[in-house]
Coordinates of C-alpha atoms in Angstrom, one line a residue:
Chain E
G1 CA 88.2 114.7 89.6
A2 CA 90.5 112.4 91.5
V3 CA 93.3 111.0 89.5
V4 CA 95.5 108.0 90.1
S5 CA 98.8 107.8 88.1
Q6 CA 100.4 104.5 87.5
H7 CA 103.9 104.2 86.1
P8 CA 105.3 102.7 83.9
S9 CA 102.5 101.8 81.6
R10 CA 104.5 99.1 79.8
V11 CA 107.5 97.0 80.9
I12 CA 109.4 94.4 78.8
C13 CA 112.3 92.8 80.5
K14 CA 114.4 89.6 80.8
S15 CA 113.5 86.8 83.2
G16 CA 115.1 87.3 86.6
T17 CA 114.8 91.1 86.6
S18 CA 113.0 92.9 89.4
V19 CA 110.4 95.4 88.3
K20 CA 108.9 98.3 90.3
I21 CA 105.5 99.8 89.6
E22 CA 104.4 103.0 91.1
C23 CA 100.9 104.1 92.0
R24 CA 100.4 107.7 92.9
S25 CA 97.2 109.6 94.0
L26 CA 97.7 113.0 92.3
D27 CA 95.1 115.2 94.1
F28 CA 94.1 113.3 97.1
Q29 CA 95.5 111.3 100.0
A30 CA 95.0 107.6 100.3
T31 CA 95.7 105.5 103.4
T32 CA 94.7 102.4 101.4
M33 CA 95.6 101.4 97.9
F34 CA 94.8 98.2 96.2
W35 CA 96.8 96.1 93.7
Y36 CA 95.1 93.9 91.1
R37 CA 96.3 91.6 88.5
Q38 CA 94.5 90.8 85.3
F39 CA 95.4 88.0 82.9
P40 CA 94.2 88.1 79.3
K41 CA 90.5 87.8 78.9
Q42 CA 90.0 87.5 82.6
S43 CA 88.7 89.6 85.4
L44 CA 90.7 91.7 87.9
M45 CA 91.9 89.7 90.9
L46 CA 92.9 91.5 94.1
M47 CA 96.5 90.7 95.0
A48 CA 96.9 92.8 98.1
T49 CA 95.8 95.8 100.1
S50 CA 98.5 98.4 100.7
N51 CA 98.2 100.3 103.9
E52 CA 100.2 103.5 104.5
G53 CA 102.7 103.0 107.3
S54 CA 102.1 99.4 107.9
K55 CA 102.4 96.0 106.2
A56 CA 100.3 95.1 103.2
T57 CA 97.6 92.5 103.4
Y58 CA 98.0 89.8 100.8
E59 CA 95.2 87.7 99.3
Q60 CA 95.5 83.9 99.6
G61 CA 97.9 82.5 97.1
V62 CA 99.8 85.7 96.5
E63 CA 103.5 85.4 97.5
K64 CA 104.4 88.4 99.7
D65 CA 108.1 87.8 99.1
K66 CA 107.5 87.8 95.3
F67 CA 105.3 90.9 95.2
L68 CA 106.8 93.4 97.6
I69 CA 104.5 96.4 98.4
N70 CA 105.6 99.6 100.0
H71 CA 103.2 102.4 101.0
A72 CA 105.5 105.0 102.4
S73 CA 103.4 108.0 102.0
L74 CA 99.7 109.0 101.7
T75 CA 100.1 109.4 98.0
L76 CA 102.4 106.6 96.8
S77 CA 102.4 102.9 96.9
T78 CA 104.8 100.7 95.0
L79 CA 104.7 97.1 93.8
T80 CA 108.0 95.4 93.1
V81 CA 107.8 92.1 91.2
T82 CA 111.1 90.4 92.4
S83 CA 113.0 88.1 90.1
A84 CA 110.2 88.2 87.5
H85 CA 109.6 85.1 85.3
P86 CA 107.4 84.7 82.3
E87 CA 104.4 83.5 84.3
D88 CA 104.4 86.9 86.1
S89 CA 103.6 88.5 82.7
S90 CA 100.2 90.2 83.2
F91 CA 98.4 93.5 83.5
Y92 CA 98.8 95.1 86.9
I93 CA 96.3 97.8 88.1
C94 CA 96.3 99.9 91.2
S95 CA 93.5 101.8 92.8
A96 CA 93.1 104.2 95.7
R97 CA 90.4 105.5 97.9
E98 CA 90.5 109.0 99.3
I99 CA 90.8 109.4 103.1
G100 CA 87.6 110.1 104.9
N101 CA 85.5 109.3 101.8
S102 CA 84.5 105.8 102.5
N103 CA 81.4 106.4 100.4
Q104 CA 83.4 107.2 97.3
P105 CA 84.4 104.6 94.8
Q106 CA 88.0 103.6 94.2
H107 CA 89.9 105.5 91.6
F108 CA 92.0 103.3 89.3
G109 CA 95.3 103.8 87.6
D110 CA 95.7 103.1 83.9
G111 CA 97.5 99.9 84.6
T112 CA 100.9 98.4 83.8
R113 CA 101.5 95.8 81.1
L114 CA 104.4 93.6 82.3
S115 CA 106.0 91.2 79.8
I116 CA 108.8 89.0 80.9
L117 CA 110.8 87.4 78.2
Chain U
A1 CA 83.5 86.1 101.4
Q2 CA 81.9 87.8 98.4
T3 CA 81.2 86.4 94.9
V4 CA 80.0 88.1 91.8
T5 CA 78.7 86.2 88.8
Q6 CA 78.2 87.6 85.3
S7 CA 76.5 84.8 83.3
Q8 CA 77.0 86.4 79.9
P9 CA 80.6 86.2 78.6
E10 CA 79.5 88.1 75.4
M11 CA 76.6 90.2 74.4
S12 CA 75.8 92.0 71.1
V13 CA 73.5 95.0 70.5
Q14 CA 72.6 97.0 67.5
E15 CA 73.6 100.6 67.6
A16 CA 70.7 102.8 69.1
E17 CA 69.1 99.7 70.7
T18 CA 69.0 98.7 74.3
V19 CA 70.9 96.0 76.0
T20 CA 70.9 94.6 79.5
L21 CA 73.9 92.9 81.2
S22 CA 73.2 90.6 84.1
C23 CA 75.0 90.3 87.4
T24 CA 74.3 88.4 90.6
Y25 CA 76.2 88.6 93.7
D26 CA 76.5 87.2 97.2
T27 CA 77.8 89.0 100.3
S28 CA 77.5 88.7 104.0
E29 CA 77.8 92.4 104.5
S30 CA 74.7 94.4 105.5
D31 CA 76.0 97.6 104.0
Y32 CA 77.7 97.5 100.7
Y33 CA 78.0 99.2 97.3
L34 CA 77.6 97.8 93.8
F35 CA 79.4 99.0 90.8
W36 CA 79.6 98.6 87.1
Y37 CA 82.9 99.3 85.4
K38 CA 83.7 99.6 81.8
Q39 CA 87.1 98.5 80.5
P40 CA 87.8 99.5 76.8
P41 CA 90.7 98.1 74.8
S42 CA 92.9 100.6 76.5
R43 CA 92.4 98.6 79.7
Q44 CA 91.5 101.7 81.7
M45 CA 88.8 101.0 84.3
I46 CA 86.0 103.5 84.0
L47 CA 83.3 103.7 86.6
V48 CA 79.9 103.6 84.8
I49 CA 77.5 103.6 87.7
R50 CA 77.2 102.7 91.3
Q51 CA 74.4 101.7 93.7
E52 CA 74.2 102.0 97.5
A53 CA 72.6 98.8 98.8
Y54 CA 70.5 100.7 101.3
K55 CA 68.8 102.7 98.6
Q56 CA 65.8 101.2 97.0
Q57 CA 65.8 103.6 94.1
N58 CA 67.7 102.4 91.1
A59 CA 70.6 104.5 90.1
T60 CA 70.7 106.1 86.7
E61 CA 73.5 107.9 84.8
N62 CA 72.3 109.3 81.4
R63 CA 71.9 106.3 79.1
F64 CA 72.9 103.8 81.9
S65 CA 70.6 102.5 84.5
V66 CA 70.5 99.6 86.9
N67 CA 67.8 97.2 88.0
F68 CA 68.7 96.4 91.6
Q69 CA 66.9 93.6 93.2
K70 CA 68.3 93.3 96.7
A71 CA 66.4 90.2 97.8
A72 CA 67.4 88.4 94.7
K73 CA 71.0 89.8 94.9
S74 CA 70.7 90.9 91.4
F75 CA 72.2 94.0 89.8
S76 CA 71.7 94.3 86.1
L77 CA 72.9 97.2 83.8
K78 CA 70.8 98.6 81.1
I79 CA 72.3 100.6 78.3
S80 CA 69.9 102.6 76.3
D81 CA 70.5 104.0 72.8
S82 CA 73.7 102.0 72.5
Q83 CA 76.7 103.7 70.8
L84 CA 79.7 102.4 69.1
G85 CA 81.8 103.8 72.0
D86 CA 80.0 101.5 74.4
A87 CA 81.8 98.5 73.1
A88 CA 84.0 97.2 75.9
M89 CA 84.3 94.7 78.7
Y90 CA 81.9 95.4 81.5
F91 CA 82.6 94.3 85.0
C92 CA 80.1 94.1 87.9
A93 CA 81.6 94.6 91.4
V94 CA 80.7 94.7 95.0
N95 CA 82.7 96.1 97.9
N96 CA 82.7 95.3 101.5
A97 CA 83.2 97.5 104.6
G98 CA 86.9 97.5 104.0
N99 CA 86.2 98.8 100.5
M100 CA 87.7 95.7 98.9
L101 CA 86.2 95.2 95.5
T102 CA 85.2 91.8 94.2
F103 CA 84.7 91.7 90.5
G104 CA 82.6 89.4 88.3
G105 CA 84.2 87.6 85.3
G106 CA 83.1 90.3 82.9
T107 CA 80.9 90.7 79.8
R108 CA 82.2 91.6 76.5
L109 CA 79.8 94.0 74.8
M110 CA 79.8 94.3 71.0
V111 CA 77.9 97.1 69.3
K112 CA 76.9 96.6 65.7
P113 CA 76.7 99.7 63.4

């Protein structure tokens, strides 16, 4: 079945560091990928919708200059947390939907646990 | 805007018994899908079951079934013959035409041996 690979799975870094997270669709093409954030014991909150070849659409309250999204190809979207601070520590999950299969559910990556010291 | 409400933060079930997780939603879409996802401690999101809103027949997947009441905007998940491996967070979700998912707050299911 369809697989979404998310890398890295775990990041621990100092405050002020920028962190890049990759989301790849391994056996299908995706014009649209989604980035979610999940704080402990909470639900997934959509941060932004990543569109191949165009600008991402950010949800209200999400700083686009803080969370840079690039969707340069049909199989790869990246989320860069710029100058990360402890309050950015969270679990970040991406998902992707296969082109032409609007009836199919999103496929999720395994997530990235980000810890900022 | 879409909203999803899971009124049970935690549920407990005895192994081999049946449990029902509640979910209500609100959406302005006429065509939408409903989902139940399972998130074990590994944090991986696993699709359990989905329901097309235009279908009246309730979806079933082995031990998992839903009770979809469209007029009431209710979408409960029934787990039969509960197993220890069913213990996890369960999230109800609805998507819109743009395939954006809105999740409920989640229900933690504990399975007692």
